[in-house]
């Protein structure tokens, strides 16, 4: 009616009980449906898994590791890969949070550009057009030369070779071991991988994990 207050939500006097319909099942439920979960010992399962008395990870208690055994989950396409396939291109990914492995050392190029940008005076960066000009200058081929790109690519390939050697040695030991083994120490690799091969959970750039190399590249421009 004209003059009455119009409410923007549907009012009800009935109590709404939220259910599970339409909600994600979660790893525990999916694995239980596939027969991997002991319903009498649900407390044993965690996302990363539990350790035994010797400190060795019990893989059968890790929901992530159990789910990783399924090809349909392991080979699931990401949304980016799906759209890329529709466009007729292949999207190849590096491991998450390990940008030091990114193809042709692109993170080192970003690190170099950041170093150069920081050397510019505030006057050169003040204002929208000056800012855009400064950014374009930092990422131009005049600054990031072919020789420098090759240098960055070699650095990335050193990391790739180092991680591959760790993986290769793990595979060799796992083939003959009767118990789960910890990851191989980084001293066996050709370059210094981050201490104890830490598990990184946040975004990183080359300025974080290899700042000295980026700064040296910039100074040697």
PDB file of N, CA, C and O in Angstrom, residues 117-152:
ATOM      1  N   UNK A 117      63.123   0.434  -9.583  1.00  0.00           N
ATOM      2  CA  UNK A 117      62.052   1.391  -9.247  1.00  0.00           C
ATOM      3  C   UNK A 117      62.371   2.111  -7.936  1.00  0.00           C
ATOM      4  O   UNK A 117      62.101   3.307  -7.791  1.00  0.00           O
ATOM      5  N   UNK A 118      62.944   1.394  -6.983  1.00  0.00           N
ATOM      6  CA  UNK A 118      63.244   1.985  -5.680  1.00  0.00           C
ATOM      7  C   UNK A 118      64.352   3.032  -5.744  1.00  0.00           C
ATOM      8  O   UNK A 118      64.501   3.841  -4.833  1.00  0.00           O
ATOM      9  N   UNK A 119      65.148   2.992  -6.802  1.00  0.00           N
ATOM     10  CA  UNK A 119      66.226   3.978  -6.928  1.00  0.00           C
ATOM     11  C   UNK A 119      65.741   5.291  -7.535  1.00  0.00           C
ATOM     12  O   UNK A 119      66.444   6.297  -7.477  1.00  0.00           O
ATOM     13  N   UNK A 120      64.554   5.277  -8.126  1.00  0.00           N
ATOM     14  CA  UNK A 120      64.027   6.490  -8.746  1.00  0.00           C
ATOM     15  C   UNK A 120      63.586   7.489  -7.676  1.00  0.00           C
ATOM     16  O   UNK A 120      63.100   7.099  -6.615  1.00  0.00           O
ATOM     17  N   UNK A 121      63.750   8.744  -7.957  1.00  0.00           N
ATOM     18  CA  UNK A 121      63.354   9.777  -7.002  1.00  0.00           C
ATOM     19  C   UNK A 121      61.839   9.885  -6.937  1.00  0.00           C
ATOM     20  O   UNK A 121      61.122   9.454  -7.856  1.00  0.00           O
ATOM     21  N   UNK A 122      61.330  10.464  -5.858  1.00  0.00           N
ATOM     22  CA  UNK A 122      59.885  10.625  -5.711  1.00  0.00           C
ATOM     23  C   UNK A 122      59.316  11.506  -6.818  1.00  0.00           C
ATOM     24  O   UNK A 122      58.183  11.306  -7.267  1.00  0.00           O
ATOM     25  N   UNK A 123      60.106  12.474  -7.261  1.00  0.00           N
ATOM     26  CA  UNK A 123      59.634  13.364  -8.324  1.00  0.00           C
ATOM     27  C   UNK A 123      59.388  12.598  -9.618  1.00  0.00           C
ATOM     28  O   UNK A 123      58.480  12.926 -10.387  1.00  0.00           O
ATOM     29  N   UNK A 124      60.190  11.551  -9.851  1.00  0.00           N
ATOM     30  CA  UNK A 124      60.032  10.755 -11.070  1.00  0.00           C
ATOM     31  C   UNK A 124      58.806   9.846 -11.011  1.00  0.00           C
ATOM     32  O   UNK A 124      58.367   9.317 -12.045  1.00  0.00           O
ATOM     33  N   UNK A 125      58.273   9.643  -9.804  1.00  0.00           N
ATOM     34  CA  UNK A 125      57.144   8.727  -9.638  1.00  0.00           C
ATOM     35  C   UNK A 125      55.856   9.436  -9.238  1.00  0.00           C
ATOM     36  O   UNK A 125      54.801   8.805  -9.148  1.00  0.00           O
ATOM     37  N   UNK A 126      55.928  10.721  -8.980  1.00  0.00           N
ATOM     38  CA  UNK A 126      54.767  11.462  -8.496  1.00  0.00           C
ATOM     39  C   UNK A 126      53.828  11.797  -9.654  1.00  0.00           C
ATOM     40  O   UNK A 126      54.262  12.307 -10.687  1.00  0.00           O
ATOM     41  N   UNK A 127      52.540  11.519  -9.480  1.00  0.00           N
ATOM     42  CA  UNK A 127      51.575  11.766 -10.544  1.00  0.00           C
ATOM     43  C   UNK A 127      51.359  10.510 -11.366  1.00  0.00           C
ATOM     44  O   UNK A 127      52.265   9.684 -11.510  1.00  0.00           O
ATOM     45  N   UNK A 128      50.160  10.370 -11.923  1.00  0.00           N
ATOM     46  CA  UNK A 128      49.800   9.155 -12.648  1.00  0.00           C
ATOM     47  C   UNK A 128      50.696   8.898 -13.846  1.00  0.00           C
ATOM     48  O   UNK A 128      51.211   7.793 -14.024  1.00  0.00           O
ATOM     49  N   UNK A 129      50.924   9.914 -14.682  1.00  0.00           N
ATOM     50  CA  UNK A 129      51.697   9.700 -15.897  1.00  0.00           C
ATOM     51  C   UNK A 129      53.156   9.413 -15.573  1.00  0.00           C
ATOM     52  O   UNK A 129      53.780   8.539 -16.202  1.00  0.00           O
ATOM     53  N   UNK A 130      53.710  10.135 -14.595  1.00  0.00           N
ATOM     54  CA  UNK A 130      55.090   9.860 -14.189  1.00  0.00           C
ATOM     55  C   UNK A 130      55.231   8.441 -13.648  1.00  0.00           C
ATOM     56  O   UNK A 130      56.227   7.759 -13.905  1.00  0.00           O
ATOM     57  N   UNK A 131      54.217   8.010 -12.885  1.00  0.00           N
ATOM     58  CA  UNK A 131      54.248   6.654 -12.334  1.00  0.00           C
ATOM     59  C   UNK A 131      54.237   5.617 -13.455  1.00  0.00           C
ATOM     60  O   UNK A 131      55.031   4.668 -13.449  1.00  0.00           O
ATOM     61  N   UNK A 132      53.344   5.800 -14.435  1.00  0.00           N
ATOM     62  CA  UNK A 132      53.262   4.852 -15.547  1.00  0.00           C
ATOM     63  C   UNK A 132      54.556   4.838 -16.358  1.00  0.00           C
ATOM     64  O   UNK A 132      55.034   3.767 -16.765  1.00  0.00           O
ATOM     65  N   UNK A 133      55.133   6.011 -16.581  1.00  0.00           N
ATOM     66  CA  UNK A 133      56.395   6.090 -17.318  1.00  0.00           C
ATOM     67  C   UNK A 133      57.516   5.383 -16.557  1.00  0.00           C
ATOM     68  O   UNK A 133      58.359   4.698 -17.153  1.00  0.00           O
ATOM     69  N   UNK A 134      57.514   5.555 -15.234  1.00  0.00           N
ATOM     70  CA  UNK A 134      58.556   4.930 -14.410  1.00  0.00           C
ATOM     71  C   UNK A 134      58.440   3.408 -14.448  1.00  0.00           C
ATOM     72  O   UNK A 134      59.447   2.701 -14.577  1.00  0.00           O
ATOM     73  N   UNK A 135      57.201   2.903 -14.347  1.00  0.00           N
ATOM     74  CA  UNK A 135      56.993   1.456 -14.378  1.00  0.00           C
ATOM     75  C   UNK A 135      57.403   0.885 -15.731  1.00  0.00           C
ATOM     76  O   UNK A 135      58.081  -0.149 -15.816  1.00  0.00           O
ATOM     77  N   UNK A 136      56.991   1.547 -16.811  1.00  0.00           N
ATOM     78  CA  UNK A 136      57.352   1.074 -18.149  1.00  0.00           C
ATOM     79  C   UNK A 136      58.860   1.067 -18.359  1.00  0.00           C
ATOM     80  O   UNK A 136      59.402   0.184 -19.031  1.00  0.00           O
ATOM     81  N   UNK A 137      59.530   2.047 -17.771  1.00  0.00           N
ATOM     82  CA  UNK A 137      60.981   2.103 -17.883  1.00  0.00           C
ATOM     83  C   UNK A 137      61.632   0.942 -17.131  1.00  0.00           C
ATOM     84  O   UNK A 137      62.601   0.346 -17.608  1.00  0.00           O
ATOM     85  N   UNK A 138      61.079   0.613 -15.952  1.00  0.00           N
ATOM     86  CA  UNK A 138      61.644  -0.453 -15.124  1.00  0.00           C
ATOM     87  C   UNK A 138      61.520  -1.831 -15.771  1.00  0.00           C
ATOM     88  O   UNK A 138      62.359  -2.710 -15.535  1.00  0.00           O
ATOM     89  N   UNK A 139      60.470  -2.030 -16.579  1.00  0.00           N
ATOM     90  CA  UNK A 139      60.255  -3.341 -17.182  1.00  0.00           C
ATOM     91  C   UNK A 139      60.603  -3.362 -18.669  1.00  0.00           C
ATOM     92  O   UNK A 139      60.320  -4.334 -19.366  1.00  0.00           O
ATOM     93  N   UNK A 140      61.235  -2.302 -19.142  1.00  0.00           N
ATOM     94  CA  UNK A 140      61.567  -2.217 -20.564  1.00  0.00           C
ATOM     95  C   UNK A 140      62.759  -3.095 -20.908  1.00  0.00           C
ATOM     96  O   UNK A 140      63.570  -3.453 -20.052  1.00  0.00           O
ATOM     97  N   UNK A 141      62.878  -3.447 -22.192  1.00  0.00           N
ATOM     98  CA  UNK A 141      64.019  -4.240 -22.648  1.00  0.00           C
ATOM     99  C   UNK A 141      65.306  -3.443 -22.600  1.00  0.00           C
ATOM    100  O   UNK A 141      66.399  -3.993 -22.676  1.00  0.00           O
ATOM    101  N   UNK A 142      65.188  -2.143 -22.471  1.00  0.00           N
ATOM    102  CA  UNK A 142      66.382  -1.318 -22.301  1.00  0.00           C
ATOM    103  C   UNK A 142      67.071  -1.636 -20.980  1.00  0.00           C
ATOM    104  O   UNK A 142      68.294  -1.596 -20.886  1.00  0.00           O
ATOM    105  N   UNK A 143      66.261  -1.966 -19.969  1.00  0.00           N
ATOM    106  CA  UNK A 143      66.803  -2.310 -18.652  1.00  0.00           C
ATOM    107  C   UNK A 143      66.973  -3.821 -18.492  1.00  0.00           C
ATOM    108  O   UNK A 143      68.002  -4.286 -18.023  1.00  0.00           O
ATOM    109  N   UNK A 144      65.928  -4.585 -18.858  1.00  0.00           N
ATOM    110  CA  UNK A 144      66.016  -6.044 -18.748  1.00  0.00           C
ATOM    111  C   UNK A 144      66.458  -6.575 -20.104  1.00  0.00           C
ATOM    112  O   UNK A 144      65.639  -6.895 -20.975  1.00  0.00           O
ATOM    113  N   UNK A 145      67.734  -6.663 -20.293  1.00  0.00           N
ATOM    114  CA  UNK A 145      68.316  -7.032 -21.582  1.00  0.00           C
ATOM    115  C   UNK A 145      68.260  -8.545 -21.806  1.00  0.00           C
ATOM    116  O   UNK A 145      67.979  -9.318 -20.881  1.00  0.00           O
ATOM    117  N   UNK A 146      68.557  -8.955 -23.026  1.00  0.00           N
ATOM    118  CA  UNK A 146      68.588 -10.380 -23.355  1.00  0.00           C
ATOM    119  C   UNK A 146      69.624 -11.109 -22.509  1.00  0.00           C
ATOM    120  O   UNK A 146      69.377 -12.213 -22.013  1.00  0.00           O
ATOM    121  N   UNK A 147      70.778 -10.489 -22.332  1.00  0.00           N
ATOM    122  CA  UNK A 147      71.837 -11.095 -21.516  1.00  0.00           C
ATOM    123  C   UNK A 147      71.362 -11.313 -20.079  1.00  0.00           C
ATOM    124  O   UNK A 147      71.640 -12.346 -19.461  1.00  0.00           O
ATOM    125  N   UNK A 148      70.631 -10.338 -19.550  1.00  0.00           N
ATOM    126  CA  UNK A 148      70.140 -10.440 -18.177  1.00  0.00           C
ATOM    127  C   UNK A 148      69.073 -11.523 -18.060  1.00  0.00           C
ATOM    128  O   UNK A 148      69.031 -12.274 -17.086  1.00  0.00           O
ATOM    129  N   UNK A 149      68.198 -11.622 -19.067  1.00  0.00           N
ATOM    130  CA  UNK A 149      67.166 -12.653 -19.061  1.00  0.00           C
ATOM    131  C   UNK A 149      67.786 -14.041 -19.055  1.00  0.00           C
ATOM    132  O   UNK A 149      67.330 -14.951 -18.351  1.00  0.00           O
ATOM    133  N   UNK A 150      68.852 -14.214 -19.824  1.00  0.00           N
ATOM    134  CA  UNK A 150      69.545 -15.502 -19.844  1.00  0.00           C
ATOM    135  C   UNK A 150      70.168 -15.813 -18.489  1.00  0.00           C
ATOM    136  O   UNK A 150      70.178 -16.962 -18.036  1.00  0.00           O
ATOM    137  N   UNK A 151      70.667 -14.802 -17.832  1.00  0.00           N
ATOM    138  CA  UNK A 151      71.247 -14.959 -16.497  1.00  0.00           C
ATOM    139  C   UNK A 151      70.177 -15.404 -15.505  1.00  0.00           C
ATOM    140  O   UNK A 151      70.392 -16.312 -14.692  1.00  0.00           O
ATOM    141  N   UNK A 152      69.005 -14.779 -15.579  1.00  0.00           N
ATOM    142  CA  UNK A 152      67.905 -15.134 -14.687  1.00  0.00           C
ATOM    143  C   UNK A 152      67.409 -16.549 -14.980  1.00  0.00           C
ATOM    144  O   UNK A 152      67.052 -17.294 -14.066  1.00  0.00           O
TER     145      UNK A 152
END
